[in-house]
PDB file of C-alpha atoms in Angstrom:
ATOM      1  CA  MET T  17     -48.213 -73.215  59.677  1.00 55.00           C
ATOM      2  CA  ASP T  18     -52.051 -72.590  59.037  1.00 60.00           C
ATOM      3  CA  ILE T  19     -52.628 -69.812  57.016  1.00 62.00           C
ATOM      4  CA  ASN T  20     -54.960 -68.186  59.554  1.00 61.00           C
ATOM      5  CA  LYS T  21     -52.305 -68.085  62.015  1.00 63.00           C
ATOM      6  CA  ILE T  22     -49.555 -66.262  59.907  1.00 61.00           C
ATOM      7  CA  LEU T  23     -51.248 -62.841  60.165  1.00 60.00           C
ATOM      8  CA  ASN T  24     -51.149 -63.121  63.821  1.00 61.00           C
ATOM      9  CA  ALA T  25     -48.036 -65.018  64.609  1.00 62.00           C
ATOM     10  CA  ASP T  26     -44.338 -63.662  65.639  1.00 68.00           C
ATOM     11  CA  ILE T  27     -41.828 -63.126  62.595  1.00 69.00           C
ATOM     12  CA  LEU T  28     -39.708 -65.269  64.910  1.00 66.00           C
ATOM     13  CA  ASP T  29     -42.094 -68.037  65.094  1.00 69.00           C
ATOM     14  CA  ILE T  30     -42.251 -67.981  61.276  1.00 68.00           C
ATOM     15  CA  ILE T  31     -38.632 -68.160  61.147  1.00 72.00           C
ATOM     16  CA  PHE T  32     -38.402 -71.078  63.407  1.00 67.00           C
ATOM     17  CA  GLU T  33     -41.069 -72.777  62.123  1.00 69.00           C
ATOM     18  CA  GLY T  34     -40.382 -76.328  62.111  1.00 66.00           C
ATOM     19  CA  ARG T  35     -37.065 -76.034  63.675  1.00 73.00           C
ATOM     20  CA  ASN T  36     -35.453 -77.179  66.993  1.00 69.00           C
ATOM     21  CA  LYS T  37     -36.635 -74.340  69.114  1.00 68.00           C
ATOM     22  CA  GLU T  38     -35.099 -75.774  72.489  1.00 70.00           C
ATOM     23  CA  TYR T  39     -31.646 -75.136  70.869  1.00 68.00           C
ATOM     24  CA  GLY T  40     -31.124 -72.045  72.524  1.00 72.00           C
ATOM     25  CA  ALA T  41     -31.129 -69.605  69.829  1.00 76.00           C
ATOM     26  CA  TYR T  42     -35.023 -68.960  69.502  1.00 72.00           C
ATOM     27  CA  GLU T  43     -34.705 -68.121  73.445  1.00 75.00           C
ATOM     28  CA  LEU T  44     -31.948 -65.756  73.081  1.00 73.00           C
ATOM     29  CA  ARG T  45     -33.620 -64.075  70.063  1.00 75.00           C
ATOM     30  CA  LYS T  46     -37.033 -63.818  71.709  1.00 74.00           C
ATOM     31  CA  THR T  47     -35.512 -62.492  74.779  1.00 81.00           C
ATOM     32  CA  TYR T  48     -33.327 -59.723  73.002  1.00 79.00           C
ATOM     33  CA  LYS T  49     -35.440 -56.709  73.157  1.00 83.00           C
ATOM     34  CA  LYS T  50     -35.679 -57.657  77.261  1.00 86.00           C
ATOM     35  CA  ARG T  51     -32.047 -57.839  77.841  1.00 85.00           C
ATOM     36  CA  LEU T  52     -31.549 -54.658  75.807  1.00 90.00           C
ATOM     37  CA  THR T  53     -34.011 -53.044  77.892  1.00 93.00           C
ATOM     38  CA  THR T  54     -32.666 -54.128  81.191  1.00 93.00           C
ATOM     39  CA  ALA T  55     -28.999 -52.934  80.358  1.00 93.00           C
ATOM     40  CA  ILE T  56     -29.999 -49.640  79.233  1.00 95.00           C
ATOM     41  CA  LEU T  57     -32.121 -49.038  82.464  1.00 94.00           C
ATOM     42  CA  SER T  58     -28.966 -50.414  84.205  1.00 94.00           C
ATOM     43  CA  MET T  59     -26.465 -48.316  82.696  1.00 94.00           C
ATOM     44  CA  VAL T  60     -28.636 -44.990  83.250  1.00 94.00           C
ATOM     45  CA  GLY T  61     -29.020 -46.083  87.167  1.00 93.00           C
ATOM     46  CA  VAL T  62     -25.172 -46.326  87.169  1.00 94.00           C
ATOM     47  CA  CYS T  63     -24.723 -42.663  85.754  1.00 94.00           C
ATOM     48  CA  LEU T  64     -27.367 -41.365  87.867  1.00 93.00           C
ATOM     49  CA  LEU T  65     -25.765 -43.192  91.030  1.00 93.00           C
ATOM     50  CA  VAL T  66     -22.047 -41.237  90.109  1.00 93.00           C
ATOM     51  CA  PHE T  67     -23.768 -37.968  89.181  1.00 93.00           C
ATOM     52  CA  VAL T  68     -25.276 -37.840  92.470  1.00 92.00           C
ATOM     53  CA  GLY T  69     -22.297 -39.295  94.136  1.00 90.00           C
ATOM     54  CA  VAL T  70     -20.125 -36.407  92.696  1.00 90.00           C
ATOM     55  CA  LEU T  71     -23.008 -33.433  93.129  1.00 89.00           C
ATOM     56  CA  LEU T  72     -22.656 -34.802  97.031  1.00 89.00           C
ATOM     57  CA  ALA T  73     -19.151 -34.602  97.391  1.00 84.00           C
ATOM     58  CA  ASN T  74     -18.893 -31.116  96.054  1.00 81.00           C
ATOM     59  CA  VAL T  75     -21.524 -30.152  98.279  1.00 76.00           C
ATOM     60  CA  VAL T  76     -19.740 -31.247 101.215  1.00 70.00           C
ATOM     61  CA  LYS T  77     -16.457 -29.699 100.444  1.00 63.00           C
ATOM     62  CA  SER T  78     -18.431 -26.347  99.903  1.00 56.00           C
ATOM     63  CA  ASP T  79     -19.389 -26.284 103.406  1.00 54.00           C
ATOM     64  CA  LYS T  80     -15.723 -26.154 104.561  1.00 49.00           C
ATOM     65  CA  PRO T  81     -14.124 -22.768 104.885  1.00 49.00           C
ATOM     66  CA  VAL T  82     -11.564 -21.541 102.771  1.00 40.00           C
ATOM     67  CA  GLN T  83      -7.895 -20.354 104.274  1.00 48.00           C
ATOM     68  CA  MET T  84      -5.937 -18.227 101.906  1.00 44.00           C
ATOM     69  CA  LEU T  85      -2.168 -18.654 103.109  1.00 44.00           C
ATOM     70  CA  VAL T  86       0.147 -15.462 102.096  1.00 42.00           C
ATOM     71  CA  GLN T  87       3.338 -15.337 103.007  1.00 45.00           C
ATOM     72  CA  ASP T  88       6.067 -12.990 102.796  1.00 46.00           C
ATOM     73  CA  VAL T  89       8.333 -13.217 100.047  1.00 42.00           C
ATOM     74  CA  GLN T  90      12.189 -11.274 100.229  1.00 47.00           C
ATOM     75  CA  LEU T  91      14.185 -11.146  97.335  1.00 44.00           C
ATOM     76  CA  ALA T  92      17.872 -11.683  97.574  1.00 47.00           C
ATOM     77  CA  ASP T  93      19.980  -9.091  97.152  1.00 50.00           C
ATOM     78  CA  VAL T  94      21.591  -9.823  93.684  1.00 48.00           C
ATOM     79  CA  LYS T  95      25.024  -8.150  93.723  1.00 56.00           C
ATOM     80  CA  GLN T  96      25.840  -7.379  90.103  1.00 59.00           C
ATOM     81  CA  GLU T  97      29.521  -7.877  89.147  1.00 64.00           C
ATOM     82  CA  GLU T  98      31.733  -4.544  88.850  1.00 68.00           C
ATOM     83  CA  LYS T  99      33.454  -4.160  85.604  1.00 72.00           C
ATOM     84  CA  LYS T 100      36.840  -4.163  85.803  1.00 76.00           C
ATOM     85  CA  PRO T 101      38.663  -1.216  84.450  1.00 81.00           C
ATOM     86  CA  GLU T 102      40.322  -2.104  81.339  1.00 82.00           C
ATOM     87  CA  PRO T 103      43.905  -2.005  80.894  1.00 83.00           C
ATOM     88  CA  PRO T 104      45.265   1.180  79.498  1.00 84.00           C
ATOM     89  CA  PRO T 105      46.307   0.932  75.777  1.00 84.00           C
ATOM     90  CA  PRO T 106      50.360   0.100  75.401  1.00 84.00           C
ATOM     91  CA  PRO T 107      52.624   3.551  74.508  1.00 85.00           C
ATOM     92  CA  PRO T 108      53.458   3.576  70.649  1.00 84.00           C
ATOM     93  CA  PRO T 109      56.537   2.741  69.882  1.00 83.00           C
ATOM     94  CA  PRO T 110      59.522   5.396  69.805  1.00 82.00           C
ATOM     95  CA  LYS T 111      59.797   7.021  66.496  1.00 78.00           C
ATOM     96  CA  VAL T 112      62.996   6.094  65.208  1.00 73.00           C
ATOM     97  CA  GLU T 113      64.415   8.738  62.673  1.00 73.00           C
ATOM     98  CA  PRO T 114      66.401   7.282  59.966  1.00 74.00           C
ATOM     99  CA  PRO T 115      70.123   7.995  59.983  1.00 72.00           C
ATOM    100  CA  LYS T 116      70.843  11.323  58.020  1.00 72.00           C
ATOM    101  CA  ILE T 117      72.970  11.181  54.592  1.00 73.00           C
ATOM    102  CA  GLU T 118      75.918  12.999  53.957  1.00 74.00           C
ATOM    103  CA  ILE T 119      74.529  14.942  50.720  1.00 71.00           C
ATOM    104  CA  THR T 120      76.544  17.703  48.720  1.00 69.00           C
ATOM    105  CA  LYS T 121      74.366  20.151  47.035  1.00 68.00           C
ATOM    106  CA  PHE T 122      75.120  19.876  42.813  1.00 63.00           C
ATOM    107  CA  THR T 123      75.444  23.219  41.454  1.00 65.00           C
ATOM    108  CA  PRO T 124      75.212  22.950  37.485  1.00 65.00           C
ATOM    109  CA  PRO T 125      78.206  24.212  35.644  1.00 64.00           C
ATOM    110  CA  LYS T 126      78.244  27.709  34.411  1.00 65.00           C
ATOM    111  CA  ILE T 127      81.060  29.783  32.583  1.00 67.00           C
ATOM    112  CA  VAL T 128      81.704  33.014  34.760  1.00 62.00           C
ATOM    113  CA  LYS T 129      84.358  35.017  35.629  1.00 64.00           C
ATOM    114  CA  ASP T 130      86.424  33.941  38.981  1.00 67.00           C
ATOM    115  CA  GLU T 131      85.727  36.992  40.790  1.00 67.00           C
ATOM    116  CA  GLU T 132      81.463  36.873  40.212  1.00 68.00           C
ATOM    117  CA  VAL T 133      81.930  32.775  41.779  1.00 64.00           C
ATOM    118  CA  LYS T 134      79.838  33.034  45.169  1.00 69.00           C
ATOM    119  CA  GLU T 135      81.542  30.868  48.092  1.00 67.00           C
ATOM    120  CA  ASP T 136      78.642  28.829  48.395  1.00 63.00           C
ATOM    121  CA  GLU T 137      78.327  28.268  44.438  1.00 63.00           C
ATOM    122  CA  LYS T 138      81.396  26.622  44.042  1.00 64.00           C
ATOM    123  CA  PRO T 139      81.014  23.424  42.527  1.00 65.00           C
ATOM    124  CA  PRO T 140      82.497  20.457  45.279  1.00 62.00           C
ATOM    125  CA  GLU T 141      85.612  18.497  44.105  1.00 64.00           C
ATOM    126  CA  GLN T 142      85.435  15.133  42.195  1.00 61.00           C
ATOM    127  CA  GLU T 143      86.854  13.299  44.650  1.00 61.00           C
ATOM    128  CA  LYS T 144      84.276  14.240  47.243  1.00 62.00           C
ATOM    129  CA  LEU T 145      81.343  13.640  44.968  1.00 59.00           C
ATOM    130  CA  GLU T 146      82.422   9.916  44.470  1.00 61.00           C
ATOM    131  CA  GLU T 147      81.876   9.469  48.235  1.00 64.00           C
ATOM    132  CA  THR T 148      78.898  11.207  49.308  1.00 66.00           C
ATOM    133  CA  THR T 149      75.145  11.529  47.934  1.00 68.00           C
ATOM    134  CA  ILE T 150      74.475  14.094  45.205  1.00 67.00           C
ATOM    135  CA  GLY T 151      71.441  16.312  46.015  1.00 66.00           C
ATOM    136  CA  THR T 152      69.757  19.823  46.139  1.00 69.00           C
ATOM    137  CA  ILE T 153      71.124  20.874  49.376  1.00 70.00           C
ATOM    138  CA  ASN T 154      74.392  20.435  51.802  1.00 72.00           C
ATOM    139  CA  GLN T 155      73.640  18.060  54.699  1.00 72.00           C
ATOM    140  CA  GLU T 156      75.885  16.036  57.096  1.00 74.00           C
ATOM    141  CA  GLY T 157      75.436  12.427  58.168  1.00 70.00           C
ATOM    142  CA  GLU T 158      76.563   9.245  57.143  1.00 70.00           C
ATOM    143  CA  LYS T 159      77.949   8.392  53.815  1.00 68.00           C
ATOM    144  CA  SER T 160      75.902   6.386  51.614  1.00 62.00           C
ATOM    145  CA  ASP T 161      77.047   4.130  48.321  1.00 58.00           C
ATOM    146  CA  VAL T 162      73.446   5.313  46.779  1.00 54.00           C
ATOM    147  CA  VAL T 163      73.997   8.598  44.206  1.00 50.00           C
ATOM    148  CA  ALA T 164      71.007  11.058  43.993  1.00 48.00           C
ATOM    149  CA  PRO T 165      70.655  12.026  40.043  1.00 52.00           C
ATOM    150  CA  PRO T 166      71.501  15.720  39.301  1.00 52.00           C
ATOM    151  CA  VAL T 167      68.477  17.952  39.104  1.00 48.00           C
ATOM    152  CA  GLU T 168      67.917  20.044  36.369  1.00 54.00           C
ATOM    153  CA  GLN T 169      67.196  23.858  37.323  1.00 55.00           C
ATOM    154  CA  SER T 170      64.274  25.353  36.039  1.00 53.00           C
ATOM    155  CA  THR T 171      64.096  28.433  33.944  1.00 58.00           C
ATOM    156  CA  GLY T 172      60.801  28.915  34.373  1.00 55.00           C
ATOM    157  CA  VAL T 173      59.981  29.692  31.004  1.00 61.00           C
ATOM    158  CA  VAL T 174      57.620  27.762  29.086  1.00 60.00           C
ATOM    159  CA  GLU T 175      58.158  27.188  25.563  1.00 65.00           C
ATOM    160  CA  ALA T 176      54.718  27.381  23.377  1.00 61.00           C
ATOM    161  CA  PRO T 177      54.025  23.933  21.040  1.00 60.00           C
ATOM    162  CA  LYS T 178      55.768  23.818  17.855  1.00 63.00           C
ATOM    163  CA  VAL T 179      53.052  24.333  15.039  1.00 56.00           C
ATOM    164  CA  GLN T 180      54.096  22.592  11.754  1.00 64.00           C
ATOM    165  CA  ALA T 181      54.324  25.050   9.063  1.00 68.00           C
ATOM    166  CA  GLU T 182      51.452  25.227   6.690  1.00 76.00           C
ATOM    167  CA  ASP T 183      52.460  24.555   3.070  1.00 81.00           C
ATOM    168  CA  TYR T 184      50.580  27.068   1.150  1.00 82.00           C
ATOM    169  CA  ASP T 185      51.607  26.051  -2.027  1.00 84.00           C
ATOM    170  CA  LYS T 186      48.988  22.705  -2.000  1.00 89.00           C
ATOM    171  CA  GLU T 187      46.156  22.100  -3.126  1.00 90.00           C
ATOM    172  CA  PHE T 188      43.410  22.990  -0.479  1.00 91.00           C
ATOM    173  CA  LYS T 189      40.085  20.992  -0.546  1.00 86.00           C
ATOM    174  CA  THR T 190      38.781  22.799   2.305  1.00 89.00           C
ATOM    175  CA  VAL T 191      39.516  26.201   3.562  1.00 91.00           C
ATOM    176  CA  GLN T 192      38.122  28.842   5.834  1.00 92.00           C
ATOM    177  CA  ILE T 193      36.974  31.110   3.417  1.00 92.00           C
ATOM    178  CA  GLU T 194      36.074  29.364  -0.278  1.00 92.00           C
ATOM    179  CA  ALA T 195      36.543  30.884  -3.567  1.00 92.00           C
ATOM    180  CA  LYS T 196      33.531  32.601  -4.938  1.00 91.00           C
ATOM    181  CA  PHE T 197      33.017  34.591  -8.279  1.00 93.00           C
ATOM    182  CA  PRO T 198      32.651  38.081  -8.405  1.00 91.00           C
ATOM    183  CA  GLY T 199      29.312  39.442  -7.198  1.00 91.00           C
ATOM    184  CA  GLY T 200      28.558  36.498  -5.301  1.00 90.00           C
ATOM    185  CA  ALA T 201      26.430  33.051  -5.903  1.00 89.00           C
ATOM    186  CA  ALA T 202      23.703  35.262  -7.524  1.00 91.00           C
ATOM    187  CA  ALA T 203      25.966  36.792 -10.280  1.00 92.00           C
ATOM    188  CA  TRP T 204      27.586  33.339 -10.914  1.00 91.00           C
ATOM    189  CA  GLN T 205      24.056  32.235 -11.865  1.00 90.00           C
ATOM    190  CA  LYS T 206      23.407  34.790 -14.373  1.00 91.00           C
ATOM    191  CA  TYR T 207      26.853  34.030 -16.008  1.00 92.00           C
ATOM    192  CA  LEU T 208      26.039  30.560 -16.525  1.00 90.00           C
ATOM    193  CA  GLN T 209      22.797  31.426 -17.598  1.00 89.00           C
ATOM    194  CA  ARG T 210      23.469  34.181 -19.974  1.00 91.00           C
ATOM    195  CA  ASN T 211      26.465  32.461 -21.409  1.00 92.00           C
ATOM    196  CA  LEU T 212      25.765  28.452 -21.717  1.00 91.00           C
ATOM    197  CA  ASN T 213      24.127  27.485 -24.960  1.00 90.00           C
ATOM    198  CA  SER T 214      21.308  25.724 -23.545  1.00 86.00           C
ATOM    199  CA  GLU T 215      19.954  24.312 -26.853  1.00 88.00           C
ATOM    200  CA  ALA T 216      23.369  21.964 -26.978  1.00 89.00           C
ATOM    201  CA  PRO T 217      21.875  18.797 -26.216  1.00 89.00           C
ATOM    202  CA  VAL T 218      18.783  19.456 -28.641  1.00 90.00           C
ATOM    203  CA  GLU T 219      21.195  20.136 -31.477  1.00 90.00           C
ATOM    204  CA  ASN T 220      23.204  16.804 -30.903  1.00 90.00           C
ATOM    205  CA  GLY T 221      19.761  14.524 -30.814  1.00 88.00           C
ATOM    206  CA  ALA T 222      19.129  14.290 -27.055  1.00 88.00           C
ATOM    207  CA  PRO T 223      15.895  13.052 -25.762  1.00 91.00           C
ATOM    208  CA  PRO T 224      13.724  14.899 -23.251  1.00 91.00           C
ATOM    209  CA  GLY T 225      14.934  14.983 -19.968  1.00 90.00           C
ATOM    210  CA  ASN T 226      17.426  16.343 -17.197  1.00 91.00           C
ATOM    211  CA  TYR T 227      21.557  16.277 -18.036  1.00 91.00           C
ATOM    212  CA  THR T 228      23.413  17.399 -14.822  1.00 92.00           C
ATOM    213  CA  VAL T 229      26.992  17.621 -15.525  1.00 93.00           C
ATOM    214  CA  ILE T 230      29.902  17.896 -12.604  1.00 94.00           C
ATOM    215  CA  VAL T 231      32.846  20.274 -13.173  1.00 93.00           C
ATOM    216  CA  SER T 232      35.873  20.849 -11.605  1.00 93.00           C
ATOM    217  CA  PHE T 233      38.329  23.472 -11.456  1.00 93.00           C
ATOM    218  CA  LEU T 234      41.346  25.163  -9.797  1.00 93.00           C
ATOM    219  CA  VAL T 235      41.301  28.860  -8.531  1.00 93.00           C
ATOM    220  CA  ASP T 236      44.488  29.690  -8.185  1.00 94.00           C
ATOM    221  CA  LYS T 237      45.937  32.571  -5.550  1.00 91.00           C
ATOM    222  CA  ASN T 238      45.355  35.403  -7.716  1.00 93.00           C
ATOM    223  CA  GLY T 239      41.807  33.863  -8.837  1.00 91.00           C
ATOM    224  CA  ASN T 240      42.751  32.711 -12.017  1.00 93.00           C
ATOM    225  CA  ILE T 241      40.951  29.154 -13.226  1.00 92.00           C
ATOM    226  CA  SER T 242      42.613  26.367 -14.723  1.00 92.00           C
ATOM    227  CA  GLU T 243      42.367  22.712 -15.019  1.00 92.00           C
ATOM    228  CA  VAL T 244      38.963  22.641 -15.922  1.00 93.00           C
ATOM    229  CA  GLN T 245      37.541  19.205 -16.658  1.00 92.00           C
ATOM    230  CA  ALA T 246      33.809  17.427 -16.246  1.00 93.00           C
ATOM    231  CA  LEU T 247      33.735  14.714 -13.560  1.00 93.00           C
ATOM    232  CA  ASN T 248      31.107  12.953 -15.474  1.00 93.00           C
ATOM    233  CA  ASP T 249      29.487  13.258 -19.336  1.00 92.00           C
ATOM    234  CA  PRO T 250      25.881  12.626 -19.497  1.00 90.00           C
ATOM    235  CA  GLY T 251      26.627  12.822 -23.755  1.00 90.00           C
ATOM    236  CA  TYR T 252      25.210  15.127 -26.089  1.00 91.00           C
ATOM    237  CA  GLY T 253      27.830  17.718 -25.813  1.00 91.00           C
ATOM    238  CA  THR T 254      26.409  18.856 -22.489  1.00 92.00           C
ATOM    239  CA  ALA T 255      29.976  18.408 -20.839  1.00 92.00           C
ATOM    240  CA  THR T 256      31.989  19.870 -23.383  1.00 93.00           C
ATOM    241  CA  GLU T 257      29.550  23.247 -23.538  1.00 93.00           C
ATOM    242  CA  ALA T 258      29.875  23.309 -19.604  1.00 92.00           C
ATOM    243  CA  ILE T 259      34.084  23.362 -19.771  1.00 93.00           C
ATOM    244  CA  ARG T 260      33.662  26.126 -22.510  1.00 94.00           C
ATOM    245  CA  VAL T 261      31.763  28.595 -20.150  1.00 93.00           C
ATOM    246  CA  ILE T 262      33.739  27.703 -17.323  1.00 93.00           C
ATOM    247  CA  LYS T 263      37.015  28.450 -19.028  1.00 91.00           C
ATOM    248  CA  LYS T 264      36.025  31.739 -20.432  1.00 91.00           C
ATOM    249  CA  GLY T 265      34.712  33.334 -17.248  1.00 89.00           C
ATOM    250  CA  PRO T 266      35.999  35.941 -15.376  1.00 92.00           C
ATOM    251  CA  ALA T 267      38.848  35.566 -12.201  1.00 93.00           C
ATOM    252  CA  TRP T 268      37.300  34.711  -9.218  1.00 94.00           C
ATOM    253  CA  THR T 269      38.256  35.865  -5.665  1.00 94.00           C
ATOM    254  CA  PRO T 270      40.729  33.292  -4.333  1.00 94.00           C
ATOM    255  CA  ALA T 271      40.241  30.982  -1.238  1.00 93.00           C
ATOM    256  CA  VAL T 272      41.732  32.471   2.381  1.00 94.00           C
ATOM    257  CA  GLN T 273      43.220  30.065   4.961  1.00 93.00           C
ATOM    258  CA  ASN T 274      44.575  31.531   7.981  1.00 92.00           C
ATOM    259  CA  GLY T 275      44.327  35.281   6.608  1.00 91.00           C
ATOM    260  CA  ARG T 276      46.455  33.843   3.301  1.00 92.00           C
ATOM    261  CA  ASN T 277      45.065  33.190  -0.146  1.00 94.00           C
ATOM    262  CA  VAL T 278      45.782  29.714  -1.487  1.00 93.00           C
ATOM    263  CA  ILE T 279      44.809  27.466  -4.162  1.00 94.00           C
ATOM    264  CA  TYR T 280      41.642  25.830  -4.035  1.00 93.00           C
ATOM    265  CA  ARG T 281      39.324  23.179  -5.928  1.00 92.00           C
ATOM    266  CA  GLN T 282      36.033  24.314  -6.446  1.00 90.00           C
ATOM    267  CA  LYS T 283      33.568  22.146  -8.067  1.00 90.00           C
ATOM    268  CA  GLN T 284      30.066  23.309  -9.873  1.00 90.00           C
ATOM    269  CA  SER T 285      27.330  21.388 -11.337  1.00 91.00           C
ATOM    270  CA  VAL T 286      25.804  22.656 -14.577  1.00 90.00           C
ATOM    271  CA  THR T 287      21.891  21.009 -15.441  1.00 90.00           C
ATOM    272  CA  PHE T 288      20.572  21.057 -19.504  1.00 90.00           C
ATOM    273  CA  GLN T 289      16.902  20.777 -19.359  1.00 89.00           C
ATOM    274  CA  VAL T 290      15.443  19.214 -22.821  1.00 87.00           C
ATOM    275  CA  ALA T 291      11.462  19.553 -23.012  1.00 86.00           C
ATOM    276  CA  GLU T 292       9.143  17.153 -25.065  1.00 82.00           C
ATOM    277  CA  GLY T 293       8.448  19.026 -28.184  1.00 68.00           C
TER     278      GLY T 293
END
């Protein structure tokens, strides 16, 4: 195709340039738009015809009078089934009382004079006891092989529980009232301060510090002191000095347990202080 004709030529002519245009493909492509337009218009026409037909049909129907049919409906009588009365419950079985058993009252044996024995308190004969049941009442009935045990009669007196006797001669470690120095704790502190040789550890070369001795001793029922011993010994003569002072002390007020004086184990701590020189 010439250069001058290309600008004005159809795209279809350019594609089929130099090809067989009578084969059919050229003709189909060239008439494609025309056929598409014809198909669309035909479809639109068919749709319009259908729409108009439906519209006319509705108009024709609307011209006819509308009739309503009303019918009387009668409800059938439904009969409910009558409840049958429930049968009465069966009567309870008759109460069968157990047969009475022959019982002979047991009378505890007592040694009394013959004229003091009442008729109803006489003990039954031994042969009769072997053939009857022993109980607390007299009752007539059938004989049974079971023999009831005799019932002990209560006297109505309740004995108090026996309390084990306290041994007041033993050494007590806990008491109701502890032993005490005459005049109380304050007097005991004064006694120790006045009689202890506080220089005892210094005299024995103790270095600065506190030295505590725990002394144990007995206070008997009369308040006398015995068995004085040190439970520990820090050394430097502290234990010996504490024992000496407690041994030479006066009698104490004894400890009390259940209102009675008892032997009591007393403990006392004594502290010696050595200051730096």
